[in-house]
CSV table of C-alpha atoms and ligand atoms in Angstrom, one decimal:
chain,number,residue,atom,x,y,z
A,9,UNK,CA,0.0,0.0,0.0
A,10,UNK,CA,1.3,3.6,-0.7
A,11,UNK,CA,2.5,6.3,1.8
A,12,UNK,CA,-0.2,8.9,-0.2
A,13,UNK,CA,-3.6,8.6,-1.3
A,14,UNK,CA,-4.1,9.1,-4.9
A,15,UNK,CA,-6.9,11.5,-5.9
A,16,UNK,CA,-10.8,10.5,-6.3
A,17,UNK,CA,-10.5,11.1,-10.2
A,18,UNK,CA,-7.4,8.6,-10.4
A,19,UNK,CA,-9.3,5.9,-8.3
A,20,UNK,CA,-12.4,6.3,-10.5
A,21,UNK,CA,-10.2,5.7,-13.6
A,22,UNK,CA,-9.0,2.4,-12.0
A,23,UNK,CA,-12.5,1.1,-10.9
A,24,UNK,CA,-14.0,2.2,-14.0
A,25,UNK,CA,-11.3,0.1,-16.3
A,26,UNK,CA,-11.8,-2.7,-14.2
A,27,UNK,CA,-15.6,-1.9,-14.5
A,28,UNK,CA,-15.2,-2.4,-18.5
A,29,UNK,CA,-14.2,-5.9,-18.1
A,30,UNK,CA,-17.3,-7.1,-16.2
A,31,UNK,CA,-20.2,-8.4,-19.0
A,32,UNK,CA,-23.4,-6.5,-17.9
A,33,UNK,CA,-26.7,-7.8,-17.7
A,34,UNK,CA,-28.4,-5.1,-20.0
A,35,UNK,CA,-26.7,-6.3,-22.8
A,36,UNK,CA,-29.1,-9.5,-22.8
A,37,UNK,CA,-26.8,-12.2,-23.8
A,38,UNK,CA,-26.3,-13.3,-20.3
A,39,UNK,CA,-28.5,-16.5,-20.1
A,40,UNK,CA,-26.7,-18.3,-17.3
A,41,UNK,CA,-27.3,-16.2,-14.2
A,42,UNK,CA,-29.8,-16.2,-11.3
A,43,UNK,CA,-29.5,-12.6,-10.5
A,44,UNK,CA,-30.3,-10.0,-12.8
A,45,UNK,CA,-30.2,-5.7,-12.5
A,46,UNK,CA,-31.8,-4.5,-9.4
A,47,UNK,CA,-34.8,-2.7,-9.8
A,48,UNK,CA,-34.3,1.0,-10.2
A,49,UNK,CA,-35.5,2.0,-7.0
A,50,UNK,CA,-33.3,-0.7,-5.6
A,51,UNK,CA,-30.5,1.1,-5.9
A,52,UNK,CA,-31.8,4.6,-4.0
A,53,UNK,CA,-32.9,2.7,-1.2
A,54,UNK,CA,-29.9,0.9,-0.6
A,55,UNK,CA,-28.0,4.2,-0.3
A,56,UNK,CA,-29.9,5.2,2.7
A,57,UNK,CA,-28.8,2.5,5.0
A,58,UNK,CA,-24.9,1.9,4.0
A,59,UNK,CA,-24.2,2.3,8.0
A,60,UNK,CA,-27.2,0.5,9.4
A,61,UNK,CA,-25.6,-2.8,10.9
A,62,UNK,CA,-28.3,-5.4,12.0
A,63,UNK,CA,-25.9,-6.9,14.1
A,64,UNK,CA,-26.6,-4.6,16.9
A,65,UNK,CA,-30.2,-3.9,16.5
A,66,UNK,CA,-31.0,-1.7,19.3
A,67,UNK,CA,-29.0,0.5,17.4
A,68,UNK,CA,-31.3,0.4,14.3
A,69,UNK,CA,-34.9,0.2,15.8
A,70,UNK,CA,-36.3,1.2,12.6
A,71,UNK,CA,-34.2,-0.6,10.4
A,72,UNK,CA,-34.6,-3.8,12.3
A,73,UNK,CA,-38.2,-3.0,12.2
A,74,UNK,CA,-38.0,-3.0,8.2
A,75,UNK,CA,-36.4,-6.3,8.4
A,76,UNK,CA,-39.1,-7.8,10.3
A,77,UNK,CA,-42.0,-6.2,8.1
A,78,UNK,CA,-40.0,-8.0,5.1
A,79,UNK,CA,-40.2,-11.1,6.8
A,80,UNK,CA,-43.5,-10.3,7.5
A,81,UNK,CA,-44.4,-9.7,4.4
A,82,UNK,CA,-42.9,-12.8,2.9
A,83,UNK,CA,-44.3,-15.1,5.3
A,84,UNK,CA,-47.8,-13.6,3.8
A,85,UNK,CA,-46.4,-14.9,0.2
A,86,UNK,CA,-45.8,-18.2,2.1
A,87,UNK,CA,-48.9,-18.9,3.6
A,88,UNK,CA,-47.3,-18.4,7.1
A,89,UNK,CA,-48.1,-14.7,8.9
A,90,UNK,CA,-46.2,-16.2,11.9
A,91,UNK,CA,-43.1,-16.8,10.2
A,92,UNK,CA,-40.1,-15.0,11.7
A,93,UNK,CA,-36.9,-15.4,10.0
A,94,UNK,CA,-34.1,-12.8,8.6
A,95,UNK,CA,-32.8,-11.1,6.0
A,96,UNK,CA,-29.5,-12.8,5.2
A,97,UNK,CA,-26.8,-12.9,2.6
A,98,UNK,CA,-27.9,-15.5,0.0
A,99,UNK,CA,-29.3,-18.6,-0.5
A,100,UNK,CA,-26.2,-20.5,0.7
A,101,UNK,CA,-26.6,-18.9,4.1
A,102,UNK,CA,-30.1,-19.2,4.9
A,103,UNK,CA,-29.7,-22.9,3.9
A,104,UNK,CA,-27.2,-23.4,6.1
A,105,UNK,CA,-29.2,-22.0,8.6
A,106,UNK,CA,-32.1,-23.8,8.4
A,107,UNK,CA,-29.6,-27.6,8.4
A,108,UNK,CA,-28.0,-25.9,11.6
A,109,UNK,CA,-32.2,-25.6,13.2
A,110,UNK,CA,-32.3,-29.0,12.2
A,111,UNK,CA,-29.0,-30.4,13.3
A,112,UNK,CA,-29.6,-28.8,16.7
A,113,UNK,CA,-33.1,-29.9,17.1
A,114,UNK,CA,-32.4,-33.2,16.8
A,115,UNK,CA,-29.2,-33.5,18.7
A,116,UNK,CA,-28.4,-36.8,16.9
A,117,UNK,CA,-24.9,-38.3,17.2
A,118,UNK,CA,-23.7,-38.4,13.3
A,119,UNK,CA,-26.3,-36.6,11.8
A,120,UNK,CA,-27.2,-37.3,8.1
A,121,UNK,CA,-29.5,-34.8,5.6
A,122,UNK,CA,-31.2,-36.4,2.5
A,123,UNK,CA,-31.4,-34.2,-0.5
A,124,UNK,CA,-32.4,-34.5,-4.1
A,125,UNK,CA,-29.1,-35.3,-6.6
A,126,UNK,CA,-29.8,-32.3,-8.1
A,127,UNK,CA,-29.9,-30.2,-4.8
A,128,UNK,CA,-28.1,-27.1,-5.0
A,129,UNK,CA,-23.9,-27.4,-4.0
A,130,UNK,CA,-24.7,-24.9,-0.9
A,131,UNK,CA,-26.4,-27.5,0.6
A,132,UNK,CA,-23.0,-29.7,0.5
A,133,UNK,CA,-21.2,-26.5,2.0
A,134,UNK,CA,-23.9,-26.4,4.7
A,135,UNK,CA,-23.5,-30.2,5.6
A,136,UNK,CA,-20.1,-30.1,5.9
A,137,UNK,CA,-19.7,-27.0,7.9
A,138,UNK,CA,-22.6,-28.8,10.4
A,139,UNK,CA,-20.4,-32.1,10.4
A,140,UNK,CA,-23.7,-33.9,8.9
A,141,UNK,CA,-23.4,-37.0,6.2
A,142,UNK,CA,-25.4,-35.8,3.0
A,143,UNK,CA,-27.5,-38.4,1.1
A,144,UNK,CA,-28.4,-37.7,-2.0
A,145,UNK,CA,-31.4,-39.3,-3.6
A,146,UNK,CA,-32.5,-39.9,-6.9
A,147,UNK,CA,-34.1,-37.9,-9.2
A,148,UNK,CA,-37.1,-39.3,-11.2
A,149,UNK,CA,-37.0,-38.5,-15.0
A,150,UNK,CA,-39.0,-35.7,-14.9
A,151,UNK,CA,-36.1,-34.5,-12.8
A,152,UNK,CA,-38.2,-33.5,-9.0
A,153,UNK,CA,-36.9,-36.0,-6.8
A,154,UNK,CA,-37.8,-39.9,-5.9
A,155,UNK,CA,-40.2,-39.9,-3.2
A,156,UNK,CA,-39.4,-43.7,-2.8
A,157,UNK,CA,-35.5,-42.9,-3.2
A,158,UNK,CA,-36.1,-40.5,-0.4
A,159,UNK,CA,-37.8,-43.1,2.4
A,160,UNK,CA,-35.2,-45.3,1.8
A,161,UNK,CA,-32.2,-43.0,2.2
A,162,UNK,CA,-34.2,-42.4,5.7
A,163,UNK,CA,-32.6,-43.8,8.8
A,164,UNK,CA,-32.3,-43.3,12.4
A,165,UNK,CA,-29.9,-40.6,12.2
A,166,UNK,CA,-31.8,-38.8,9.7
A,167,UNK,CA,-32.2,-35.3,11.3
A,168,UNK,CA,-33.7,-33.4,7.7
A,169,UNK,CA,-35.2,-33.7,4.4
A,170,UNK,CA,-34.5,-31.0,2.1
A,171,UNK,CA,-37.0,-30.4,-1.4
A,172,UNK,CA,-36.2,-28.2,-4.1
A,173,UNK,CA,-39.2,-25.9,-5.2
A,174,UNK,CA,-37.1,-24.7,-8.4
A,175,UNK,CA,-33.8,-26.5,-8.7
A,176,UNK,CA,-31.2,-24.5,-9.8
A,177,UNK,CA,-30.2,-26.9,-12.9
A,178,UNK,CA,-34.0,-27.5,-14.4
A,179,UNK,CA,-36.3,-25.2,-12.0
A,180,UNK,CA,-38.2,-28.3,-10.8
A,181,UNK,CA,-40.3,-28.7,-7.7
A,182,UNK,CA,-40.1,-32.1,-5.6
A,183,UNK,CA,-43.6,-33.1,-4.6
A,184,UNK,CA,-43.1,-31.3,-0.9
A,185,UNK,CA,-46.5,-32.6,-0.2
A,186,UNK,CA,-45.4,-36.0,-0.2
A,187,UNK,CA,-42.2,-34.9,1.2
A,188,UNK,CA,-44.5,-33.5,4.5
A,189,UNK,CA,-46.6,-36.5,5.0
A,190,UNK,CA,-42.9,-38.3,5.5
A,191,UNK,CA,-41.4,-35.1,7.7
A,192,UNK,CA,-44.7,-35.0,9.7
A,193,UNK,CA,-44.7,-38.9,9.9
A,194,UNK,CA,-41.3,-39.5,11.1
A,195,UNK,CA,-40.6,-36.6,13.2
A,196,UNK,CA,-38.1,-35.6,10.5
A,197,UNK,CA,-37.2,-31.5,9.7
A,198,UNK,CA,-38.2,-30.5,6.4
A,199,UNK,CA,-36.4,-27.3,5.0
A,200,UNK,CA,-37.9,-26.0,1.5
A,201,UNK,CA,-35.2,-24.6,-0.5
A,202,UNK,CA,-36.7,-22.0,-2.8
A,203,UNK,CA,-34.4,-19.2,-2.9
A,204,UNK,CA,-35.3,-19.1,-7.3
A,205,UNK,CA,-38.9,-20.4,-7.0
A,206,UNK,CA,-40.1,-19.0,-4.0
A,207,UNK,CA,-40.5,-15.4,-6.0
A,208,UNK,CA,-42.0,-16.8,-9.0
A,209,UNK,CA,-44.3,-20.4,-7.9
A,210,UNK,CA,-46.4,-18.2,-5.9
A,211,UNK,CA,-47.1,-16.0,-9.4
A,212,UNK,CA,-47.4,-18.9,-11.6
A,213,UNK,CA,-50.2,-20.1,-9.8
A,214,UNK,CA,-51.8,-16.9,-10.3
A,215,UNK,CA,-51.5,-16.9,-13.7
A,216,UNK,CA,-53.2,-20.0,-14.0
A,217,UNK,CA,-49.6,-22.4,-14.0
A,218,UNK,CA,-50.0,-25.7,-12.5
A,219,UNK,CA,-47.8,-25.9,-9.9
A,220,UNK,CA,-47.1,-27.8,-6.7
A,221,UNK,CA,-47.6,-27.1,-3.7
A,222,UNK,CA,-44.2,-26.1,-1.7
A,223,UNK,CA,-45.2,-23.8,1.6
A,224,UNK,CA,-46.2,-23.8,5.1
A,225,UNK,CA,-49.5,-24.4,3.7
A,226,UNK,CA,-48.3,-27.8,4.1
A,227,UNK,CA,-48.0,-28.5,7.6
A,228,UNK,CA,-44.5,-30.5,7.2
A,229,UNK,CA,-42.7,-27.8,6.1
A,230,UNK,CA,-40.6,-26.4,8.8
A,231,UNK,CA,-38.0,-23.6,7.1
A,232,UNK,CA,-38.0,-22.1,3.5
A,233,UNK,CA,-35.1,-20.2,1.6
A,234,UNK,CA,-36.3,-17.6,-0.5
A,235,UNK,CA,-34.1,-15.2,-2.1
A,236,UNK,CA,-34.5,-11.7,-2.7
A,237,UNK,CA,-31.1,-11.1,-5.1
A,238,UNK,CA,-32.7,-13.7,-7.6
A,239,UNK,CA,-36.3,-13.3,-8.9
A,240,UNK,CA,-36.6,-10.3,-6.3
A,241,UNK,CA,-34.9,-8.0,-7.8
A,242,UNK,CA,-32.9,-6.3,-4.9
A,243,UNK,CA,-29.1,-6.1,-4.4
A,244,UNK,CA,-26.9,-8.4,-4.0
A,245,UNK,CA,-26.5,-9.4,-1.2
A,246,UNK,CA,-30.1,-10.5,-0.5
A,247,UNK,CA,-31.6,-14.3,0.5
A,248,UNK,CA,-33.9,-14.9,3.3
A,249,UNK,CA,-34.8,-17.6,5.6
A,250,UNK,CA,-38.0,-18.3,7.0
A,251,UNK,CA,-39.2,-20.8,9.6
A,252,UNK,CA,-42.3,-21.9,10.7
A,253,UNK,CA,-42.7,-20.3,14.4
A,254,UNK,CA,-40.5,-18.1,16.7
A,255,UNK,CA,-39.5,-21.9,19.2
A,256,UNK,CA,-37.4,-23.1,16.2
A,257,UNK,CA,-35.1,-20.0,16.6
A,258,UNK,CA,-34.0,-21.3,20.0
A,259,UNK,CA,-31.6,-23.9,18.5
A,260,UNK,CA,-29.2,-21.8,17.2
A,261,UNK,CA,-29.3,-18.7,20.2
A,262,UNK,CA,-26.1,-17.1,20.8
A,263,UNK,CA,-25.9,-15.1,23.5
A,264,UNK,CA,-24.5,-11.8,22.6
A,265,UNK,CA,-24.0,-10.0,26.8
A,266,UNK,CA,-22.9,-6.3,25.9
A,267,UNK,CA,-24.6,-5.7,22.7
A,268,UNK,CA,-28.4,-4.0,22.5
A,269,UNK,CA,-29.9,-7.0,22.0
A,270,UNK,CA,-28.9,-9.6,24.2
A,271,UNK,CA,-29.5,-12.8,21.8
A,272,UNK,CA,-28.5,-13.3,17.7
A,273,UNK,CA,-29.5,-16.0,16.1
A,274,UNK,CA,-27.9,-15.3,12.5
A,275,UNK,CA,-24.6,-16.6,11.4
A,276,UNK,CA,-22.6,-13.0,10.8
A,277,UNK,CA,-22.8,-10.7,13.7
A,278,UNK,CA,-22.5,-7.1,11.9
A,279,UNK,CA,-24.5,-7.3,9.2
A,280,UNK,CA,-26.0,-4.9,7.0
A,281,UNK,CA,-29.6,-3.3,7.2
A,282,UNK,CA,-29.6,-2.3,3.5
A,283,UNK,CA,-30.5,-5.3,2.1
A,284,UNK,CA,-33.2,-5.9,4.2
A,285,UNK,CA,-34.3,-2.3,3.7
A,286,UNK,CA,-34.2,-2.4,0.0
A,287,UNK,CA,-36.1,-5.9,0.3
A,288,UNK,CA,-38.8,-4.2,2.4
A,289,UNK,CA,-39.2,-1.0,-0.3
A,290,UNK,CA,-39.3,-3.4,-3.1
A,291,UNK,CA,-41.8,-5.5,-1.5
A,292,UNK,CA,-43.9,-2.5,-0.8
A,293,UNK,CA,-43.5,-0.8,-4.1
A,294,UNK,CA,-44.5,-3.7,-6.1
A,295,UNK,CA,-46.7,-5.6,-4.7
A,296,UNK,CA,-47.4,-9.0,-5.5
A,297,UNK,CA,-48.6,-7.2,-9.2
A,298,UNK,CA,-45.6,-6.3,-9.6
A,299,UNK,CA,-44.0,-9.3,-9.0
A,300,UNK,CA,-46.4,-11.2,-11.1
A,301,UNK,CA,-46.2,-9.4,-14.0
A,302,UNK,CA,-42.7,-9.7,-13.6
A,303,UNK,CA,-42.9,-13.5,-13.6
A,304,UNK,CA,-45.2,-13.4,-16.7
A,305,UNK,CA,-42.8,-11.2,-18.4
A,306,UNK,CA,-40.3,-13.7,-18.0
A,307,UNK,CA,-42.9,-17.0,-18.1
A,308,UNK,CA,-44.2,-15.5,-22.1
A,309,UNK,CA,-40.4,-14.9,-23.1
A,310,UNK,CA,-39.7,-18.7,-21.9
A,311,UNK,CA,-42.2,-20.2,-23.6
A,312,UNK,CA,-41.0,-18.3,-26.7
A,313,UNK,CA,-37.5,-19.5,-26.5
A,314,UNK,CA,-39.3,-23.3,-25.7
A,315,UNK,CA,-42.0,-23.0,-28.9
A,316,UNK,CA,-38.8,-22.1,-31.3
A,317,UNK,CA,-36.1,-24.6,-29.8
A,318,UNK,CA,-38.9,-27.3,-30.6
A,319,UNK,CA,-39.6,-26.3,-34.0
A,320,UNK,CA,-35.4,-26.6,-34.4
A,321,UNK,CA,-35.9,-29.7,-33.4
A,322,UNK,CA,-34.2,-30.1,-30.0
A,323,UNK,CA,-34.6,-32.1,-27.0
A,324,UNK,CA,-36.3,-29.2,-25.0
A,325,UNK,CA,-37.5,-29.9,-20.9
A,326,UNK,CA,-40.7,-28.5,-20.5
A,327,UNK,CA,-40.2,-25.4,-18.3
A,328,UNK,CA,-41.5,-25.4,-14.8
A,329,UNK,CA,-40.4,-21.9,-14.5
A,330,UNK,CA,-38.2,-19.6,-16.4
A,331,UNK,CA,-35.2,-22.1,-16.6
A,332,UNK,CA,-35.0,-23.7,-19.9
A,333,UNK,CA,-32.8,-26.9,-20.6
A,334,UNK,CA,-32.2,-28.6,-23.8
A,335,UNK,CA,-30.1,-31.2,-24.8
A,336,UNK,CA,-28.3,-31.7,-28.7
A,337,UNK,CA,-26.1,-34.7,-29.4
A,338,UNK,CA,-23.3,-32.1,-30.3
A,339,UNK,CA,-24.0,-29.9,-27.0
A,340,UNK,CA,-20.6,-29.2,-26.8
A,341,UNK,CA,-19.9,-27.6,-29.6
A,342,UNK,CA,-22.8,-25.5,-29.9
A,343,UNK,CA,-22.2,-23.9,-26.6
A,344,UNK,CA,-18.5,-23.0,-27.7
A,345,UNK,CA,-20.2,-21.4,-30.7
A,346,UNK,CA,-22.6,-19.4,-28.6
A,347,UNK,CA,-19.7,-18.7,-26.5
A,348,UNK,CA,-18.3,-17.4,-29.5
A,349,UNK,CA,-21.0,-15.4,-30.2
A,350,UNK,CA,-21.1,-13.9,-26.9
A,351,UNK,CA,-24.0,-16.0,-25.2
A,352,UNK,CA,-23.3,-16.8,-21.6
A,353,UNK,CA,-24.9,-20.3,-21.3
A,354,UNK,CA,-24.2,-22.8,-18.8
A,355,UNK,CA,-24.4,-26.6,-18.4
A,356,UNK,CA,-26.4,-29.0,-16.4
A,357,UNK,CA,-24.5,-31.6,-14.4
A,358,UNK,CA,-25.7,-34.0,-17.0
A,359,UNK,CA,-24.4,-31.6,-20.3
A,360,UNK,CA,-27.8,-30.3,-21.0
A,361,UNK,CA,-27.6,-26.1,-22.2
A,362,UNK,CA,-29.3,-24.4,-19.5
A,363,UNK,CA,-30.6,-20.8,-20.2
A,364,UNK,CA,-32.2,-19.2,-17.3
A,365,UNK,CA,-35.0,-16.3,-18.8
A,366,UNK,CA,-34.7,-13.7,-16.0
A,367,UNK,CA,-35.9,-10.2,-16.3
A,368,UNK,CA,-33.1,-9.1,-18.8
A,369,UNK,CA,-33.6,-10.6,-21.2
A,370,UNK,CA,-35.9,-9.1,-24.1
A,371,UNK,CA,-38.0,-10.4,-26.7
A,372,UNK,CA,-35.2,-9.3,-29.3
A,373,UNK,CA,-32.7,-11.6,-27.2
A,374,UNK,CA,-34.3,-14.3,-28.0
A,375,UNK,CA,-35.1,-14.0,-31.6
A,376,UNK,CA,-31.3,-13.3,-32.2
A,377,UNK,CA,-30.6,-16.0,-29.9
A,378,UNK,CA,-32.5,-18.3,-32.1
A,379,UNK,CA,-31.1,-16.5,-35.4
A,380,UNK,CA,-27.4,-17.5,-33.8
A,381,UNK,CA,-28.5,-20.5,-32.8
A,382,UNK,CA,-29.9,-21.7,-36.5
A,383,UNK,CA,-26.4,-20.1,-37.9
A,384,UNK,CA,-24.8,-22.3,-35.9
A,385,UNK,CA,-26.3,-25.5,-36.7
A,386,UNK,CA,-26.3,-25.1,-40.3
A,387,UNK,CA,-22.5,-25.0,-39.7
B,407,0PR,N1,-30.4,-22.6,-3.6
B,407,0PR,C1,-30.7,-22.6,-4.9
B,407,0PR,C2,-31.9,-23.4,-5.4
B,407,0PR,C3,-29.9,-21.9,-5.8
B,407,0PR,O1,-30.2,-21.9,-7.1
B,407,0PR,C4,-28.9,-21.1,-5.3
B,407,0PR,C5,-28.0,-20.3,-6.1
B,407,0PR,C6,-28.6,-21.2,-3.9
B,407,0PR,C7,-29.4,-22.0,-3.1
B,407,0PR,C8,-27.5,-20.4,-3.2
B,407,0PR,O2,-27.7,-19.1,-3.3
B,407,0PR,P1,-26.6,-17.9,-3.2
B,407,0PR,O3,-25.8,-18.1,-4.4
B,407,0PR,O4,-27.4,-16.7,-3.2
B,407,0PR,O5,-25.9,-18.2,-2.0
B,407,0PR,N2,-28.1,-20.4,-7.5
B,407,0PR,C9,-27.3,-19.8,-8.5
B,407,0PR,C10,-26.4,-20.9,-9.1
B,407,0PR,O6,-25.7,-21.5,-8.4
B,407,0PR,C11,-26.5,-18.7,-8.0
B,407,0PR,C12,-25.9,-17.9,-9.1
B,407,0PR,C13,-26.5,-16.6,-9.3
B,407,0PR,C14,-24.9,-18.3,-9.9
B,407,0PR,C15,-26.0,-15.8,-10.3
B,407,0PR,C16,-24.4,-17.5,-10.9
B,407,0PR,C17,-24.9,-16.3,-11.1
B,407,0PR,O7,-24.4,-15.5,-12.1
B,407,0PR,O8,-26.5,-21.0,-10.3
């Protein structure tokens, strides 16, 4: 580090060159990605709280407040106006909370946590952080998970079940209703982890989707992930975690002596109020309208991408939600091309091209998506 500081025009120049090298969302070739621009008013909010720290809540009354009316709010969306829960970093860490509820609950000697195979990889951090043994069952071909594979993974030091209600690879949703009956049956936790679907299921059944059922409506379920930096549309860094009643938060109660509040129950201690203040606005601002026709924006663009892969003749998954998969003998090369052509794509575990449709991408993406795309296979 230097003896001087340099000038705010010189440091601008060096963030702004390094700036130039990130690929931007706007440009609507970025088909791989869960997160997406925040919403315009996103980025005002989140001005007005840089120095509100959730970590000592008496501090930030009002702040904390907003943080509660979020989870408030979401619980609502969930079917659940007593959940209580927090604003957290990401999906990653309000999945990991919800295993360490579970893990604690229980108080099993070698704990073990059976997910789906295609469950997403925080839930291997989260396991191994816990000192749990992860089980991963199968997936059926419709890619939601075995319920059968499930019961028999179950054992006595089974302490959770985890479902997906939009997997990250093919934005499935396990039958969590079945899942419940077992959780409810066996005394087992059931965490939910829909930090993509949990903003858009809701909509889709609104717009007259079939979809399954995957909230506290069902009486299993004991925690949810939902994720306000993904189909929310607030800043990065945004997830939330949500569980049933207030008595689950007792398993994982530090006791914090000196601060305002005497008790935390989240996994950083200073953390910031400006996520859970732009969640809040956002919430407020759009209501669930908002959010729906934001699903449907992104639901008819899908479908348009789905309707025109078909008639090129590829193996297409019907979409659940706005995650498209489809499969091509020479998968491979064609994602090089796109590549090539500037398309970020990705690739499912099992080499399927996976686009995900967030709110991005336009209408004129996808036709010259398709126009690359039928260039590329006449090659
Ligand atoms: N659960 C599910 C179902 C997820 O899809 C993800 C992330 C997580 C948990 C973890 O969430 P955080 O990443 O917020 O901790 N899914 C995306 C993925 O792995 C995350 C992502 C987002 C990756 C944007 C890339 C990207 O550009 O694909």
């Amino acid at each position: 580090m230097q003896e001087d500081g340099i000038s705010e025009k010189e440091v601008l120049k060096i963030l702004g060159l390094s700036r130039r090298k990130d690929l931007k969302y706007s440009d609507g070739k970025i088909l791989s990605s869960m997160c997406t621009m925040p919403h315009i008013f996103a980025r005002k909010v989140y001005r007005f709280f840089l120095e509100t720290n959730l970590g000592d809540a008496g501090l930030f009354k009002g702040t904390k407040e907003l943080e509660d009316q979020s989870i408030k709010l979401l619980g609502s969306l969930l079917s659940n106006k007593d959940a209580c829960g927090f604003i957290v970093s990401g999906g990653t860490e309000a999945n990991l909370m919800a295993l360490w509820v579970a893990r604690n609950k229980a108080g099993k000697e070698k704990p073990e946590v059976v997910v789906s195979e295609g469950a997403h990889f925080s839930l291997e951090k989260a396991s191994n952080l816990l000192g749990m043994k992860l089980i991963k069952a199968r997936n059926k071909k419709d890619r939601s998970v075995d319920i059968n594979d499930v019961k028999k993974n179950i054992g006595e030091k089974t302490v959770a079940i985890v479902a997906s209600a939009g997997s990250t690879e093919y934005g499935t949703i396990d039958d969590v209703e079945a899942l419940s009956e077992i959780a409810l049956n066996e005394g087992i936790y059931l965490h939910v982890d829909a930090a993509f679907g949990g903003f858009v299921i809701p909509f889709l059944r609104d717009l007259g989707y079939e979809v399954r059922k995957f909230d506290f409506s069902l009486r299993g379920v004991s925690s949810i992930t939902i994720d306000p930096h993904k189909m929310g549309l607030s800043v990065i860094p945004s997830g939330g975690i949500l569980f049933r009643n207030r008595e689950l938060l007792k398993y994982i109660e530090t006791e914090a002596p000196y601060l305002t509040e005497k008790v935390q129950h989240t996994i950083l201690g200073t953390r910031s109020g400006a996520s859970a203040a732009t969640t809040f606005s956002l919430l407020k601002l759009l209501g669930k309208k908002g959010y729906r026709d934001n699903v449907k924006k992104c639901m008819d663009r899908t479908i348009l991408l789905y309707n025109e892969l078909k008639e090129l003749g590829m193996d297409v998954l019907k979409p659940t939600m706005n995650i498209l998969v489809f499969n091509h003998n020479k998968a491979d090369i064609i994602s090089q091309k796109l590549a090539e052509k500037g398309w970020v794509t990705s690739r499912t575990r099992s080499g399927e091209i996976r686009l995900v449709i967030m709110p991005h991408i336009r209408e004129e993406n996808i036709i010259q998506f398709i126009e690359d795309l039928k260039d590329i296979l006449k090659r």
